[in-house]
mmCIF file of C-alpha atoms in Angstrom:
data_model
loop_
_atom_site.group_PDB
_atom_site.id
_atom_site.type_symbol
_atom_site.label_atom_id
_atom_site.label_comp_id
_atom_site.label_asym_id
_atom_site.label_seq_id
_atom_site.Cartn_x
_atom_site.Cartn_y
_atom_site.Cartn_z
ATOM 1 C CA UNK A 1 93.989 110.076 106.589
ATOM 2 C CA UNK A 2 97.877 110.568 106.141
ATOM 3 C CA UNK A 3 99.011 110.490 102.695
ATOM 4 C CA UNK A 4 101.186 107.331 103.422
ATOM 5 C CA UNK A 5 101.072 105.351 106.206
ATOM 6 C CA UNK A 6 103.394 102.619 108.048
ATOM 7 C CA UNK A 7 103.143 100.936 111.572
ATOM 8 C CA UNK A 8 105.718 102.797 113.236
ATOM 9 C CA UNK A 9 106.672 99.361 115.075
ATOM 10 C CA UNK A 10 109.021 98.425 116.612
ATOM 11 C CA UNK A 11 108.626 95.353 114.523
ATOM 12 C CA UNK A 12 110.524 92.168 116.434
ATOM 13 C CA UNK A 13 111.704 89.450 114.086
ATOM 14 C CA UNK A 14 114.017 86.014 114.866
ATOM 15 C CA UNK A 15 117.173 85.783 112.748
ATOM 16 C CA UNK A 16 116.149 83.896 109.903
ATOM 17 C CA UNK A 17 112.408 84.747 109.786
ATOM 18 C CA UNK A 18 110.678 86.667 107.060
ATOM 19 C CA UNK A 19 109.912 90.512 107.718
ATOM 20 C CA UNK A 20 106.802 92.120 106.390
ATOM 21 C CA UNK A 21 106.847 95.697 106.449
ATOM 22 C CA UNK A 22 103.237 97.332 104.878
ATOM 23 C CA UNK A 23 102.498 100.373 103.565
ATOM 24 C CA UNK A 24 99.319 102.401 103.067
ATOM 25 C CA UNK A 25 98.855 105.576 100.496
ATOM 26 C CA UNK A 26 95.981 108.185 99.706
ATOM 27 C CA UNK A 27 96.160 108.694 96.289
ATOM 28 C CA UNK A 28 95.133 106.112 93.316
ATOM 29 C CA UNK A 29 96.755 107.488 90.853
ATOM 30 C CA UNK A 30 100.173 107.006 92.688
ATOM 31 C CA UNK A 31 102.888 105.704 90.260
ATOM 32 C CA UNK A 32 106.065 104.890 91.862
ATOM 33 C CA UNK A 33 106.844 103.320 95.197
ATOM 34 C CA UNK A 34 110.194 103.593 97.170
ATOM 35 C CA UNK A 35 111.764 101.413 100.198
ATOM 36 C CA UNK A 36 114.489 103.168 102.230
ATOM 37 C CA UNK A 37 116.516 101.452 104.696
ATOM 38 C CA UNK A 38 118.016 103.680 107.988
ATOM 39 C CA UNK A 39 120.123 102.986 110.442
ATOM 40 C CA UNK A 40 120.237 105.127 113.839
ATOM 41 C CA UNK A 41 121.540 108.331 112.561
ATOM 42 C CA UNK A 42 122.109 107.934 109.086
ATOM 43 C CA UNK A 43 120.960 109.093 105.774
ATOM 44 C CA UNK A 44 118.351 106.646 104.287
ATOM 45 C CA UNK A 45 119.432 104.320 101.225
ATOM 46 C CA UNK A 46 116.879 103.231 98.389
ATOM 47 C CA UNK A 47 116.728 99.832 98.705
ATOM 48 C CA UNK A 48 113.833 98.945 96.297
ATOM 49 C CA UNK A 49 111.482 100.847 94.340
ATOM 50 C CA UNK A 50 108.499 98.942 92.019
ATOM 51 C CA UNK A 51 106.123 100.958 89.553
ATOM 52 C CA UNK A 52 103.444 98.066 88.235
ATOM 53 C CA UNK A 53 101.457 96.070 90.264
ATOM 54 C CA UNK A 54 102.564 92.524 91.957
ATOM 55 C CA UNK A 55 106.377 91.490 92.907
ATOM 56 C CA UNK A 56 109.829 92.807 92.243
ATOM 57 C CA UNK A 57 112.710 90.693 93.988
ATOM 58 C CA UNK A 58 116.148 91.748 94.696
ATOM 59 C CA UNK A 59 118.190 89.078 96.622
ATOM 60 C CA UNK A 60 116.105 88.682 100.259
ATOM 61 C CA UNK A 61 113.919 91.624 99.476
ATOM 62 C CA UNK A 62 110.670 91.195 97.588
ATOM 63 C CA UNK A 63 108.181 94.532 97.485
ATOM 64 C CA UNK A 64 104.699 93.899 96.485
ATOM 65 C CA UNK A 65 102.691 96.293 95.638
ATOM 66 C CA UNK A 66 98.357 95.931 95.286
ATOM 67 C CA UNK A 67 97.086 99.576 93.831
ATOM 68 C CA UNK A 68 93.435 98.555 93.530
ATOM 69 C CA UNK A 69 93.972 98.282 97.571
ATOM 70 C CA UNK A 70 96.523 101.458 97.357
ATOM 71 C CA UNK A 71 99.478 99.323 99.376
ATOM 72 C CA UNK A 72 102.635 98.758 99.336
ATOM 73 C CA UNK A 73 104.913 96.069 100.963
ATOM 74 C CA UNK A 74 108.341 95.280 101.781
ATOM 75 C CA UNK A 75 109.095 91.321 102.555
ATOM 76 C CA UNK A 76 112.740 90.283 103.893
ATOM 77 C CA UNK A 77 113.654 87.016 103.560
ATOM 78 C CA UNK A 78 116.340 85.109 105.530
ATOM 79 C CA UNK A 79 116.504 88.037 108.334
ATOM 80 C CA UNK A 80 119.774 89.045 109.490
ATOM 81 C CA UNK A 81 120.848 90.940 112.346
ATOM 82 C CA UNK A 82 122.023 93.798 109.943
ATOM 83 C CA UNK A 83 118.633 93.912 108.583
ATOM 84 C CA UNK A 84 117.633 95.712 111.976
ATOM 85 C CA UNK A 85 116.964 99.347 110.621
ATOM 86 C CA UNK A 86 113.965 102.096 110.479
ATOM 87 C CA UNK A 87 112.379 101.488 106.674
ATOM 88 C CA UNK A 88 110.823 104.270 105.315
ATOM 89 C CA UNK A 89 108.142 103.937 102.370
ATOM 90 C CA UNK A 90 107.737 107.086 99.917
ATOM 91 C CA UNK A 91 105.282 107.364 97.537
ATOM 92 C CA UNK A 92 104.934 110.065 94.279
ATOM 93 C CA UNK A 93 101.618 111.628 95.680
ATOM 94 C CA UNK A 94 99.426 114.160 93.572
ATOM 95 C CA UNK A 95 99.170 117.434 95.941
ATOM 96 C CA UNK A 96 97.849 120.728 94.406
ATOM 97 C CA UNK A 97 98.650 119.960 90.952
ATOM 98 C CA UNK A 98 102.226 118.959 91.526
ATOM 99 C CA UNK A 99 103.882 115.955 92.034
ATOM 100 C CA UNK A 100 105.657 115.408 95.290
ATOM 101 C CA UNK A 101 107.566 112.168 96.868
ATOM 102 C CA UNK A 102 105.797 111.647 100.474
ATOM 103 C CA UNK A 103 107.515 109.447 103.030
ATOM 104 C CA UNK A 104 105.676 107.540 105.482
ATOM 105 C CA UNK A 105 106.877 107.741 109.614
ATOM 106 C CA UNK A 106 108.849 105.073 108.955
ATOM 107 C CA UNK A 107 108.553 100.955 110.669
ATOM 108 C CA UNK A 108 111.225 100.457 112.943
ATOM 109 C CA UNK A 109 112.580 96.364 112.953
ATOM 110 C CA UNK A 110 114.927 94.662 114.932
ATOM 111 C CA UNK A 111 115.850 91.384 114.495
ATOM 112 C CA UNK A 112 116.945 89.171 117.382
ATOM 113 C CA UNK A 113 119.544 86.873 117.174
ATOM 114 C CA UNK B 1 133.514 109.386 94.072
ATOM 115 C CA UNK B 2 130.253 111.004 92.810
ATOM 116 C CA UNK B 3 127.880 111.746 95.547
ATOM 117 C CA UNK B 4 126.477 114.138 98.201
ATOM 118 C CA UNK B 5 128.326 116.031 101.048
ATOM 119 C CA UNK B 6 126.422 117.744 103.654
ATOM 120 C CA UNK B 7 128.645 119.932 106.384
ATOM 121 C CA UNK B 8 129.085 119.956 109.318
ATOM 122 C CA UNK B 9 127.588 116.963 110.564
ATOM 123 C CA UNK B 10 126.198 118.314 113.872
ATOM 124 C CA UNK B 11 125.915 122.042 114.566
ATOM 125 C CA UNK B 12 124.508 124.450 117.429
ATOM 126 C CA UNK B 13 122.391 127.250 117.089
ATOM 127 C CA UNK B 14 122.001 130.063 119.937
ATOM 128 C CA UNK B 15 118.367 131.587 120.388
ATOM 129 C CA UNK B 16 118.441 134.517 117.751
ATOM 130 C CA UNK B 17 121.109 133.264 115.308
ATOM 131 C CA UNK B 18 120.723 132.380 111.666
ATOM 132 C CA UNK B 19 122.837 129.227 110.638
ATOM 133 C CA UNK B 20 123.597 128.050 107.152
ATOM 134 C CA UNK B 21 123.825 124.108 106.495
ATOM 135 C CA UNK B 22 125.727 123.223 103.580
ATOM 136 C CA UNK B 23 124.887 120.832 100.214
ATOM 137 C CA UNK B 24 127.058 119.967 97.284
ATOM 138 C CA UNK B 25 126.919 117.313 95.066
ATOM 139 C CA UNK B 26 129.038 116.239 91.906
ATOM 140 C CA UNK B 27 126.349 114.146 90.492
ATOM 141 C CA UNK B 28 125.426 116.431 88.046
ATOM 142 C CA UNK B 29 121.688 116.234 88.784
ATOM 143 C CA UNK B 30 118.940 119.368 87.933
ATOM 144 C CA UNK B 31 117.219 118.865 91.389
ATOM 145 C CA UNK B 32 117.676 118.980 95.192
ATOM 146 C CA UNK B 33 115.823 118.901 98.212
ATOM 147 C CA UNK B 34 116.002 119.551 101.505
ATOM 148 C CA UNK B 35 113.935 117.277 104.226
ATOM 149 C CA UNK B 36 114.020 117.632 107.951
ATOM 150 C CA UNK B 37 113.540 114.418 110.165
ATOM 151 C CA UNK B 38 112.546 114.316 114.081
ATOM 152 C CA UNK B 39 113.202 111.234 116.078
ATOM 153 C CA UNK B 40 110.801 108.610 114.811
ATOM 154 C CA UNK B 41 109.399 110.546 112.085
ATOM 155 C CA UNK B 42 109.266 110.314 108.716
ATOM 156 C CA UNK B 43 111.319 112.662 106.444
ATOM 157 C CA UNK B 44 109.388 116.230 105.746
ATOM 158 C CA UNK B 45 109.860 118.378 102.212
ATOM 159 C CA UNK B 46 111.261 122.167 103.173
ATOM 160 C CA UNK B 47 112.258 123.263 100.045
ATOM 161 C CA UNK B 48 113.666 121.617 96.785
ATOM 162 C CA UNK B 49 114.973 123.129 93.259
ATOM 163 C CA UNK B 50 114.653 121.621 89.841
ATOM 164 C CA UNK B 51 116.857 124.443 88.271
ATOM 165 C CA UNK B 52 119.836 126.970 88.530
ATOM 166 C CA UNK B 53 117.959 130.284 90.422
ATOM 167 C CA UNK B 54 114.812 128.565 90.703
ATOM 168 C CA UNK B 55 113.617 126.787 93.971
ATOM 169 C CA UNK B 56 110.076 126.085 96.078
ATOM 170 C CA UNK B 57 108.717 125.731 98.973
ATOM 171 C CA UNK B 58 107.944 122.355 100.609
ATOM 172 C CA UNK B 59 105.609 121.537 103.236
ATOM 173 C CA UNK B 60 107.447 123.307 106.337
ATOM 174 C CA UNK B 61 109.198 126.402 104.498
ATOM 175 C CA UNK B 62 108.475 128.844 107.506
ATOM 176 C CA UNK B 63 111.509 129.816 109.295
ATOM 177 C CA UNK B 64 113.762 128.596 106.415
ATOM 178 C CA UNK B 65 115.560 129.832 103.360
ATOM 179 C CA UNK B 66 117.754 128.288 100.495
ATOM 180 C CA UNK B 67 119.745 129.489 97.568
ATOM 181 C CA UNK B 68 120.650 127.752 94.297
ATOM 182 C CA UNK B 69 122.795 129.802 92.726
ATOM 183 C CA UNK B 70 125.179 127.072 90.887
ATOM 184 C CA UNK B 71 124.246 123.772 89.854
ATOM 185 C CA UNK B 72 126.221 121.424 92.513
ATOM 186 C CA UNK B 73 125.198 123.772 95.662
ATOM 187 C CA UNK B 74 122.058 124.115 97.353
ATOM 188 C CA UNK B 75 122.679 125.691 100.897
ATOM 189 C CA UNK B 76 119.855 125.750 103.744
ATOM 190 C CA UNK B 77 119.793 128.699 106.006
ATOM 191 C CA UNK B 78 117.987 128.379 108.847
ATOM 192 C CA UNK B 79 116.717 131.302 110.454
ATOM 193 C CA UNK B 80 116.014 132.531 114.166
ATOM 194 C CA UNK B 81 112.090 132.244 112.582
ATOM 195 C CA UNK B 82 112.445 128.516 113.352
ATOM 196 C CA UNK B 83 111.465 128.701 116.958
ATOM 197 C CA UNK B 84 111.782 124.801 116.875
ATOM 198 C CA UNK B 85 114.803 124.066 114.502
ATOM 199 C CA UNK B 86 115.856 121.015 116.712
ATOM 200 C CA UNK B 87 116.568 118.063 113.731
ATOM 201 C CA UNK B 88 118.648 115.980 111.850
ATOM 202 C CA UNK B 89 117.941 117.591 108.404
ATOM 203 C CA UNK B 90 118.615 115.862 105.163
ATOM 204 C CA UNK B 91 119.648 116.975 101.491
ATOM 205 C CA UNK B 92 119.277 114.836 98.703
ATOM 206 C CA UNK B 93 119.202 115.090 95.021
ATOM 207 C CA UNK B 94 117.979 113.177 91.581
ATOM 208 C CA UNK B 95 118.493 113.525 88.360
ATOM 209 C CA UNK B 96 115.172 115.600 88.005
ATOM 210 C CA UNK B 97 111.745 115.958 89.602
ATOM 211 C CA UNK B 98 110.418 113.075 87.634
ATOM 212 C CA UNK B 99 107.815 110.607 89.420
ATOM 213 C CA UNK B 100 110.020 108.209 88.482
ATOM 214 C CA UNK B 101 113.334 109.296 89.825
ATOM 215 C CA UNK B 102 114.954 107.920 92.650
ATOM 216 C CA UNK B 103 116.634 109.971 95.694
ATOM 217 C CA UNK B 104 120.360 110.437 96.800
ATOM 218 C CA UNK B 105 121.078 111.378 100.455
ATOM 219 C CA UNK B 106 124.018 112.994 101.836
ATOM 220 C CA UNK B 107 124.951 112.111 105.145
ATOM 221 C CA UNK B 108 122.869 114.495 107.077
ATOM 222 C CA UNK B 109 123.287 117.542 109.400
ATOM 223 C CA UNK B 110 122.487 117.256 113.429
ATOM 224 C CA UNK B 111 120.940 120.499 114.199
ATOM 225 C CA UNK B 112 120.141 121.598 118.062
ATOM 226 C CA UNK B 113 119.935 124.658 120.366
ATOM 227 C CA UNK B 114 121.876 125.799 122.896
#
């Protein structure tokens, strides 16, 4: 099993739909969760990050995140065509003692006009 | 403005050559990192530094080298080891290595071979 996991898409969504992008991790004891947002050959920008259990909403973007289940999810409300982007989930993992941020492949979405 | 710059933005490498991608930030933060990303893959750890003269290695060091000799520079050589150094690699930086802390990106470095 991969220490975080996304479905690598591509992800199709109509302009004013909701996205849900989901994320999968390894380790329980995982603390903090990260959403990055990339665009085609640029550097990825934190867009949310949540630490406790259930929702944390910023404008269209709500993450949820479930521990007991070990995910992590991303929901975009009110879709826009500049919402089309890679989004990459990271996740503090434990590995040999030593804390490391791990990012998942990534879930590329486009959303159609 | 406070942030990251990463130079140059694309660069060649010929079969046998070292080549030295460049990281400064004015954010004052402890640590950096450097990640390398290939087309539709996540981002992968190389090496990252939580202090002045002190750095380790991520999950792909083979092939690559780094220096943090001052605070706001963390330069990424990348050596003729790499027998697959084809990328767009990444340096970022935080405040420190808590679990907490988020990342900062600079703008990224397009590596390929001639």
């Amino acid at each position: 099993q991969k220490e975080v996991e996304q479905n690598s898409g591509p992800l199709s969504v109509p302009e004013g739909a909701i996205a849900s992008l989901n994320c999968t991790y390894s380790d329980r004891g995982s603390q903090s969760f990260f959403w990055y947002r990339q665009y085609s050959g640029k550097s990825p920008e934190l867009i949310m990050s949540i630490y406790s259990n259930g929702d944390k909403e910023d404008g269209r973007f709500t993450a949820q995140l479930n521990k007991a289940s070990q995910y992590v999810s991303l929901l975009i409300r009110d879709s826009q065509p500049s919402d089309s982007a890679t989004y990459l989930c990271a996740v503090n993992i434990l590995i040999q003692g030593a804390q490391k941020l791990v990012f998942g492949q990534g879930t590329r979405l486009t959303i159609n006009p | 403005d406070g942030g990251i710059t990463q130079s140059p933005k694309y660069l060649f490498r010929k079969e046998g050559q070292n080549v030295t991608l460049s990281c400064e930030q004015n954010l004052n933060h402890d640590a950096m990192y450097w990640y390398r990303q290939d087309p539709g893959q996540g981002l992968r750890l190389i090496y990252y530094s939580q202090i002045v003269n002190d750095f380790q290695k991520g999950d792909i060091a083979e092939g690559y080298s780094v220096s943090r000799e001052k605070k706001e520079s963390f330069p990424l050589t990348v050596t003729s080891a790499q027998k697959n150094p084809t990328a767009f690699y990444l340096c970022a930086s935080s405040r420190n290595t808590l679990i907490n802390e988020k990342l900062f990106f600079g703008s990224g470095t397009q590596l390929s071979v001639l």
